[in-house]
XYZ file of C-alpha atoms in Angstrom:
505
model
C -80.610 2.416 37.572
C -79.068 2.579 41.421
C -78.769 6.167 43.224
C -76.243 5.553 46.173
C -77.263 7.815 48.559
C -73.768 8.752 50.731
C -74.896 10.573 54.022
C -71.704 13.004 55.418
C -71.465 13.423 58.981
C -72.056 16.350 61.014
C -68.240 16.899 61.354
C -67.997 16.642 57.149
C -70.744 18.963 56.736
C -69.462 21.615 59.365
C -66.332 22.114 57.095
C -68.763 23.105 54.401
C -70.621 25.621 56.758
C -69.404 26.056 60.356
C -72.298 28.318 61.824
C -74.979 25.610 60.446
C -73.053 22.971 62.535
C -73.388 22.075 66.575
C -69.792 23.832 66.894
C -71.688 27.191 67.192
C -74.099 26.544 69.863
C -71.198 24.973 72.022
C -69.296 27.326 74.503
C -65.555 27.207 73.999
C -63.907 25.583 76.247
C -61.863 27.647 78.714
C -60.628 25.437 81.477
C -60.170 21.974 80.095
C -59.166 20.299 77.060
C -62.123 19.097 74.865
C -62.803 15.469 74.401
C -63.351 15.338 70.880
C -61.615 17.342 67.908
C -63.258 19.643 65.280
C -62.679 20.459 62.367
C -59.980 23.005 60.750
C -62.512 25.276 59.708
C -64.527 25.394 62.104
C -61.978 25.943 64.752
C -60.463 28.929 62.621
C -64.164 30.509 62.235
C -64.940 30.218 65.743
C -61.599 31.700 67.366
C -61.029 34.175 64.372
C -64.529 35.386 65.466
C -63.797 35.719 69.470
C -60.643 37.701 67.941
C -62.558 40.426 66.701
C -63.470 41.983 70.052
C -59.740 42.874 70.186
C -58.926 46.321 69.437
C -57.093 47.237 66.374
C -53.508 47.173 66.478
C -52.902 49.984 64.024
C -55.123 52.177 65.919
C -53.156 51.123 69.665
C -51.425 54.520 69.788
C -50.468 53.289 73.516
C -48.076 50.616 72.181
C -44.236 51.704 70.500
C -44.210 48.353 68.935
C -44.369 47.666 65.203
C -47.853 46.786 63.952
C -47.080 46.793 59.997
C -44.649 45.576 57.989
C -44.224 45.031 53.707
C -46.339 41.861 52.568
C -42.471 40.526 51.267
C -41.414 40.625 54.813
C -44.319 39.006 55.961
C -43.709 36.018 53.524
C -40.096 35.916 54.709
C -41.510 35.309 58.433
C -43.793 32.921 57.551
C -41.427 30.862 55.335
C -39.069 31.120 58.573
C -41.861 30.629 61.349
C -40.935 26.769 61.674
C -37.296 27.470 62.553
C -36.253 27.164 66.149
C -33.139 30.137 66.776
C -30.679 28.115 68.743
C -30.691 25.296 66.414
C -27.061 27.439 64.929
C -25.830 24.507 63.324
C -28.789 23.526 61.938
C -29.929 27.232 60.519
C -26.187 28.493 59.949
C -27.761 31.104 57.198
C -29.539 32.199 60.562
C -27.317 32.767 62.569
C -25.147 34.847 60.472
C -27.897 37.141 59.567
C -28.043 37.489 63.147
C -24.001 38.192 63.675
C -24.543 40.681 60.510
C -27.660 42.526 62.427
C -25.507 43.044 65.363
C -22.453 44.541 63.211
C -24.938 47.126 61.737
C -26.266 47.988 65.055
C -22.860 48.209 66.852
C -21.513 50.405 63.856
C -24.613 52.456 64.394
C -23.890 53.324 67.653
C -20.285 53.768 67.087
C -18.693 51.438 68.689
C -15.039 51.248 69.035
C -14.582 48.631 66.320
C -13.190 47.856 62.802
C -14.570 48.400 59.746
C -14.575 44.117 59.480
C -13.935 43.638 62.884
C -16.810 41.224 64.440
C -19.132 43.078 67.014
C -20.257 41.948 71.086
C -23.816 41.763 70.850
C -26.585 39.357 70.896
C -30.606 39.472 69.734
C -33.317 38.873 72.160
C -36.853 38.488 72.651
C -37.148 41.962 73.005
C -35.685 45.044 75.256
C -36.770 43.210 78.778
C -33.658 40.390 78.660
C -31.670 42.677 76.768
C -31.482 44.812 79.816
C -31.487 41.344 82.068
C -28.100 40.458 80.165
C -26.755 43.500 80.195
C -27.532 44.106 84.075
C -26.206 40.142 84.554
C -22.995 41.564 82.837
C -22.688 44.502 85.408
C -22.998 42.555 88.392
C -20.786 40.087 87.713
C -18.333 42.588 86.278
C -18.175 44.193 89.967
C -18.595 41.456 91.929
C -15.095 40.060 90.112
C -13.735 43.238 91.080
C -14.384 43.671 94.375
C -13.964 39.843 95.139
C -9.978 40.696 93.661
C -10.182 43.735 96.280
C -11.272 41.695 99.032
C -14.159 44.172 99.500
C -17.758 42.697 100.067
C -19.927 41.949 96.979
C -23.593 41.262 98.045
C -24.681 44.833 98.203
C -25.344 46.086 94.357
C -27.210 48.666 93.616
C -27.820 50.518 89.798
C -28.739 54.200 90.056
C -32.178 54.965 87.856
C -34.789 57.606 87.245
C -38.164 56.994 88.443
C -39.427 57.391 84.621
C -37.737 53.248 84.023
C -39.726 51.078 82.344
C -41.060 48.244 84.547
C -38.241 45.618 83.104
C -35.694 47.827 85.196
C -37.939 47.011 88.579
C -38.370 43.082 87.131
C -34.155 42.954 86.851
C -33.526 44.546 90.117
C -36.459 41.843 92.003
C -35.776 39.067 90.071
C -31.530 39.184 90.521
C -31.593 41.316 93.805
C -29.793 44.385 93.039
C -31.181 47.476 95.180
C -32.714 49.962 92.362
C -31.838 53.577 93.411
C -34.251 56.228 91.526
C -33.689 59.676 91.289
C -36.755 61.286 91.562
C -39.263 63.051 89.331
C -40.522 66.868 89.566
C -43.009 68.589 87.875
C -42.353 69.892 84.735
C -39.018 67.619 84.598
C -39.682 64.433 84.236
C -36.417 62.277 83.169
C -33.519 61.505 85.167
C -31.161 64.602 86.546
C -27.897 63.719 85.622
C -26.418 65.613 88.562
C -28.904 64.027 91.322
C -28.046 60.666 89.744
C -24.278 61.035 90.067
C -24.380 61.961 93.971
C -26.684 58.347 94.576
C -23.171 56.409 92.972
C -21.364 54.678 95.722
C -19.154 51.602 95.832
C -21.648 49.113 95.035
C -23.038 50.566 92.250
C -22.746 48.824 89.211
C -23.903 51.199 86.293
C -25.949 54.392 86.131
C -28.607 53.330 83.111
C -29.472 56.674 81.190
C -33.273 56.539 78.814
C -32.616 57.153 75.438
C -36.874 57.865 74.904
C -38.573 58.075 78.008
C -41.895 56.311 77.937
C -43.626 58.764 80.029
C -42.617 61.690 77.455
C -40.512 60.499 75.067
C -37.537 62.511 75.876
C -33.652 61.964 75.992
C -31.945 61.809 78.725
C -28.936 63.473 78.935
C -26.144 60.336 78.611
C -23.259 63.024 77.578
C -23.504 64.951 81.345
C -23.704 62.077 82.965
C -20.699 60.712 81.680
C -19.021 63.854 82.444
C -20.286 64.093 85.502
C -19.787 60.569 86.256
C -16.322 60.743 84.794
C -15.153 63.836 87.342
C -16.580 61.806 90.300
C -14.421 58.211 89.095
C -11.542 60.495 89.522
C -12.207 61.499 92.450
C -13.487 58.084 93.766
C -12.071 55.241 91.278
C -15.258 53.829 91.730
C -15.132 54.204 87.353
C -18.715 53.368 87.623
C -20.250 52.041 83.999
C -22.985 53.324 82.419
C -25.718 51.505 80.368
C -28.097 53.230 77.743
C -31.152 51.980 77.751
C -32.203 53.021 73.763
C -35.838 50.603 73.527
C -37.127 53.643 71.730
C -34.893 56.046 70.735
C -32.006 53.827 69.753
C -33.652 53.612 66.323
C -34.360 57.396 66.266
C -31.516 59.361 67.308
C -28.543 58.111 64.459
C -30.891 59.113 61.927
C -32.362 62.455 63.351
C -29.910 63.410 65.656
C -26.490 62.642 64.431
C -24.788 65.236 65.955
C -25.859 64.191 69.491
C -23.651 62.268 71.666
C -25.091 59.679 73.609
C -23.571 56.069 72.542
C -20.056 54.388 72.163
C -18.294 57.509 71.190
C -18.888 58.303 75.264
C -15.687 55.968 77.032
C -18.243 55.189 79.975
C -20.920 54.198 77.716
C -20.149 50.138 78.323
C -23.600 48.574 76.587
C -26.654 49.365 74.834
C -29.878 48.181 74.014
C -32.207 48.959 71.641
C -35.554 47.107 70.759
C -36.234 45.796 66.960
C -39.757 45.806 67.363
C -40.137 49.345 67.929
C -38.375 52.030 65.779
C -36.655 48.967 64.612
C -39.511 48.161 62.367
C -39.998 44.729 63.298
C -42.861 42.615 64.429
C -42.606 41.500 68.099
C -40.556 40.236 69.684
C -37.276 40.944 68.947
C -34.568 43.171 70.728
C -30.748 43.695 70.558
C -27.744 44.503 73.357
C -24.355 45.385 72.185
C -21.357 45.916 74.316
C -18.433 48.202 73.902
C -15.755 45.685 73.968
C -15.532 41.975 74.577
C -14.200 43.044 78.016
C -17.063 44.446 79.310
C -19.155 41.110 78.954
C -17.685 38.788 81.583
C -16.218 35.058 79.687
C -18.286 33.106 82.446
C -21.424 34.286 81.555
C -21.397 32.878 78.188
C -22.638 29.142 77.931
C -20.633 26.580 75.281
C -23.534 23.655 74.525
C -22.543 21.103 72.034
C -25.308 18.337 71.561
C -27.127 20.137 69.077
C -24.205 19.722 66.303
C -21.546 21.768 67.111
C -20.043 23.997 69.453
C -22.536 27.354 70.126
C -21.862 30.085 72.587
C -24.957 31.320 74.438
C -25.969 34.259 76.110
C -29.568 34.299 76.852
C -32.081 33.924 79.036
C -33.852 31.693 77.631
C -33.003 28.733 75.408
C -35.871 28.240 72.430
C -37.147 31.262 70.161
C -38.346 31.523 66.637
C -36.069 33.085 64.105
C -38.571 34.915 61.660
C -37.854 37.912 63.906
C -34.200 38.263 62.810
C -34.654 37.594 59.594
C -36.921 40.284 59.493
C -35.249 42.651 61.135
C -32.207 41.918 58.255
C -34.496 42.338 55.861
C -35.313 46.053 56.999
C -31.996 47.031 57.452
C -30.887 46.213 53.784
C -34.131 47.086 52.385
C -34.676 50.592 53.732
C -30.793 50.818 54.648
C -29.754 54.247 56.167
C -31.954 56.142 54.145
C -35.650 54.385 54.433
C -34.598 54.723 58.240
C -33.995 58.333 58.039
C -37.176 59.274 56.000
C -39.800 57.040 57.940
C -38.388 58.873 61.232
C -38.832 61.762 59.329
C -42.285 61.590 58.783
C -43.066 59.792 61.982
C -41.689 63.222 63.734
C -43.434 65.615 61.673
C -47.005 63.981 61.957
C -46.093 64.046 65.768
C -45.569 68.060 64.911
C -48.707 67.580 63.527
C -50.862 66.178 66.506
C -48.652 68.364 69.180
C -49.830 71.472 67.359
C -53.421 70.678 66.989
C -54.318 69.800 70.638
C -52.493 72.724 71.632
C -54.458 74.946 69.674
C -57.636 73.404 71.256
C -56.214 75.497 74.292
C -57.616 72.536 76.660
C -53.744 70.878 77.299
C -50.259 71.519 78.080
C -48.125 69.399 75.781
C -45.320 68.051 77.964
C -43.584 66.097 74.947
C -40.571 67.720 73.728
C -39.463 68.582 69.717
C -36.292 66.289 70.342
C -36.940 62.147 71.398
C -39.392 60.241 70.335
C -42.482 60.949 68.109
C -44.943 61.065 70.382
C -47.026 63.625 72.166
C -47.736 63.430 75.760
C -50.252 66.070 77.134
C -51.993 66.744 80.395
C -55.278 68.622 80.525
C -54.822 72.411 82.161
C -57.909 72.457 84.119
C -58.825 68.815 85.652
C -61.173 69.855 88.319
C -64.465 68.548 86.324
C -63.215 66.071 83.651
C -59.905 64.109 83.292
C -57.639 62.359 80.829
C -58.998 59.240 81.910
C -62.516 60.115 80.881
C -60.814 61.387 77.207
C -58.980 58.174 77.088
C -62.101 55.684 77.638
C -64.667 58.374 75.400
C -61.913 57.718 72.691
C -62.194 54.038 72.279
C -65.612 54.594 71.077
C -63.707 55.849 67.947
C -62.086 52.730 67.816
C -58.708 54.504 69.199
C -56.549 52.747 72.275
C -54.941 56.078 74.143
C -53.406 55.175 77.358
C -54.035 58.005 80.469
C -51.715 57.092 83.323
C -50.242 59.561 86.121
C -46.437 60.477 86.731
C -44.110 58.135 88.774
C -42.524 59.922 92.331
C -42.651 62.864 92.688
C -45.029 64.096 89.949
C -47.748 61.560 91.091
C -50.468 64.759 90.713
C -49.167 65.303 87.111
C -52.043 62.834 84.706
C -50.994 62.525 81.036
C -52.348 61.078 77.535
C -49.919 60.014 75.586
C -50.271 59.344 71.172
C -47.137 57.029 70.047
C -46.805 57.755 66.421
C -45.632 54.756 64.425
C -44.576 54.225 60.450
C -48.007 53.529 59.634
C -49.294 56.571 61.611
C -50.195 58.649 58.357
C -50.920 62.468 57.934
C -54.758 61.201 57.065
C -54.946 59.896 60.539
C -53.522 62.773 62.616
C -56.167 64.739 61.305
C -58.725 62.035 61.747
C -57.423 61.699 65.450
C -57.724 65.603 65.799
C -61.621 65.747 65.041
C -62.544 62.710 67.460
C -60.296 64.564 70.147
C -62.404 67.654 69.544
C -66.028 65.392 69.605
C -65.099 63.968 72.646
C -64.411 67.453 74.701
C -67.375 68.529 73.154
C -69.202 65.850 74.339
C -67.485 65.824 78.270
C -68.347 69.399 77.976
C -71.907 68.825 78.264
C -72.038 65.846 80.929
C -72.055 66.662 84.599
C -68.568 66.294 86.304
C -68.147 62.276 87.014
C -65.905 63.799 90.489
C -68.104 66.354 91.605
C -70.124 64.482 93.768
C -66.703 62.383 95.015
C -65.153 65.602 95.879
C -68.198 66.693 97.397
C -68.525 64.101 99.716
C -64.479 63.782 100.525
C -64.914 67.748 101.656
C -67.895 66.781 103.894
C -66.602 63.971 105.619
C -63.616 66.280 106.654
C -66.060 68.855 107.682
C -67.548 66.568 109.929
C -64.227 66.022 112.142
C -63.429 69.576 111.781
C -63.687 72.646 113.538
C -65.977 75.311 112.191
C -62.582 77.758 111.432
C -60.924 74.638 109.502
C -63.717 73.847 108.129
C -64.149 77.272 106.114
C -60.446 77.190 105.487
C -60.254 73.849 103.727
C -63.576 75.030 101.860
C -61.998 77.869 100.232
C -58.311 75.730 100.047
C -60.372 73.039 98.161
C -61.807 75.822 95.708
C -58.609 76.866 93.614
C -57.964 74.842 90.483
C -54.877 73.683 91.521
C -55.819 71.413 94.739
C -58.808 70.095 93.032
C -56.765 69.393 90.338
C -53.989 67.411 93.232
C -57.259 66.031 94.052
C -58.647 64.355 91.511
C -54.929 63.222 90.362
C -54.979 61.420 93.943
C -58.681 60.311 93.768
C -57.946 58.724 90.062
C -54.569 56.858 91.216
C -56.572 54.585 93.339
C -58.286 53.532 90.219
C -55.671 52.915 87.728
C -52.489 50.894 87.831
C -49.252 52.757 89.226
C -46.668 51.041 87.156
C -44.939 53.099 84.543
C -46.684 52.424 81.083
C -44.720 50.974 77.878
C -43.943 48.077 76.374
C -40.884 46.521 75.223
């Protein structure tokens, strides 16, 4: 009898077991392509292994955006990951699912529309070119205008509060319009309405109210701006626009808050955006802008290509994106419909109740959230002069939970806040979970010497030193009340943490 004897390669047997092959003892490369492939599995095991040092997603209570969905959905995205958006003619089924998200959301937010009548809107990667399309829509709204007037037209400006998420500062840079913020103050900490209104002028193209401030989750006041805004077009006949920016709470407020006024049913209201892959239950990324009317989104803006098929109407920013978003987002609207909406809100605000009531009763922080906006809870500690939030926020990760400490945008800069998103799959379970590591980890700071004292120490004597002995004892006993050590650790702990407002869209 004859044994044949077949001998596999090393790149045969490493599919068998990856850590016995020479795949493992080989850094990854980080800079160049590699010469030679490997195989499937062992690529998977290697990267899937690097993955792990990420943190968890369901435990990132610093992020709004969706980090669970139904196993059906996630089937439906997978079965559509291979299909490229803008290929309409190609993916008509798409496409419509897309034109029938957009109704839904327009009718939502009461827009001035028929019961069949075909909505203005668009989806997007997310929030950030929502409010790029939106703000392109503005400007080139006035600049018609004032180019019929005879007026000048390279001066626009949009009128903000300080508490904008970043994408405001990117539109403003990126397609020079001058962004006008009104001002923070302690204790108040979104937009004044009336502050906002007396910054209009002739070039400005829209006042953008927050529906869900990231810094505290709270709603801005769109209704007294419009009035407000409203008595000074009269006045003016500037009829200055305004946009609601609804990332967050655009998902919230029709289902909690149905009696408040802050979308189409307001005539100045002209376009709104609200992001899918927050409250809207959807992976990221994925966003939607609707306007009011189809006269409020200028004809030359929209883009007529014609070599994929047919004729398709664009209005994006970019050109290529994956579809599995939309159909995802279709799927949650006619799955949970108005109802599943209403009750995951529901228990997303009360387990925010939850959390706001237990760190309150630790009697170590103000809660600064409010009971109507977004279900989160944003708290500052009330004495800051030995430990901060940044030390609570970094001893929490050791618990495997991501809690983002930041300070307050102008003029609240000595104001430092944590802030706890809570999400659908935030459960009861875990507020109480997230409760007892809270109270380990004040225990714990409790008992470490202050990580400033010695900073604040030193600070006080290099002032002493160019000084007067009189000054000296004054700033001494200044520097002893709570609240300028606390203005000066909020200042020492600025220069060691980035300054841009936190959120994501």
């Amino acid at each position: 009898m004859v044994i044949t004897t077949t001998t596999r390669s090393d790149s045969e047997a490493s599919v068998h077991c990856t850590f016995a092959s020479r795949y493992v003892r080989t850094a990854l490369p980080k800079f160049k392509m590699p010469e030679n492939s490997i195989p499937k599995e062992a690529a998977y095991q290697i990267i899937n292994d690097e993955l792990m040092l990420d943190g968890n997603p369901r435990l990132n209570l610093a992020s709004f955006v969706t980090t669970w969905m139904e196993p059906e959905c996630d089937k439906l995205m997978m079965d559509s990951v291979n299909k490229n958006y803008v290929d309409m003619d190609e993916y008509p089924v798409t496409t419509e699912l897309q034109n029938r998200c957009v109704n839904m959301i327009a009718h939502l937010f009461n827009a001035p529309i028929g019961e069949d009548a075909t909505a203005v809107g668009v989806g997007t990667v997310g929030s950030s070119e929502a409010i790029m399309l939106a703000g392109l829509a503005f400007k080139r709204k006035w600049q018609n205008k004032r180019k019929a007037e005879g007026k000048p037209f390279d001066k626009p400006n949009i009128v903000t509060g300080a508490n904008v998420q970043v994408c405001w500062e990117k539109f403003a840079r990126y397609f020079e319009v001058e962004l006008k913020e009104v001002k923070l103050s302690k204790g108040y900490y979104v937009m004044d309405p009336k502050k906002a209104v007396e910054m209009v002028d002739e070039n400005t193209i829209c006042v953008a109210a927050i529906l869900g401030s990231t810094l505290t989750g709270e709603f801005e006041d769109v209704k007294l701006l419009n009035d407000l805004l409203t008595k000074k077009s009269k006045e003016t006949g500037w009829d200055t626009p305004i946009h609601v920016d609804a990332a967050s709470g655009g998902f919230i407020a029709p289902f909690l808050y149905p009696e408040l006024v802050w979308d189409f049913r307001l005539p100045l209201v002209k376009s709104i955006n609200v992001s899918g892959h927050k409250y809207g239950l959807v992976y990221p990324g994925v966003g939607w802008v609707v306007w009011r009317s189809k006269e409020d989104l200028p004809e030359e803006l929209i883009f007529h290509i014609n070599y994929l098929g047919a004729d398709q109407p664009t209005f994006t920013l970019n050109f290529s994106k994956g579809s599995s978003q939309i159909i995802a987002q279709y799927y949650q609207f006619i799955r949970l419909g108005f109802e599943g909406y209403r009750d995951i809100m529901r228990n997303c605000m009360e387990n925010a109740k939850v959390l706001s009531k237990g760190l309150e009763e630790m009697g170590r922080f103000e809660i600064l959230s409010k009971d109507i906006g977004v279900p989160l809870v944003a708290v500052s500690l009330n004495d800051s002069s030995k430990h901060t939030v940044f030390e609570i926020s970094e001893s929490m990760k050791r618990f495997g939970w991501i809690i983002p400490a930041y300070t307050m945008p102008a003029d609240a800069e000595d104001v430092t806040v944590l802030r706890v998103v809570i999400r659908e799959d935030f459960s009861r379970s875990l507020a109480e979970r997230l409760l007892s590591d809270f109270e380990k980890v004040l225990k714990e700071i409790d008992e470490l010497p202050s990580r400033l004292s010695n900073k604040v120490a030193h600070v006080i004597a290099t002032v002493e030193e160019l000084k007067g002995r009189e000054e000296r004892e004054n700033l001494v006993k200044k520097q002893k009340t709570v609240k300028e050590t606390q203005e000066h650790v909020a200042r020492y702990w600025r220069r060691l943490v980035d300054r841009k407002t936190s959120g994501v869209c």
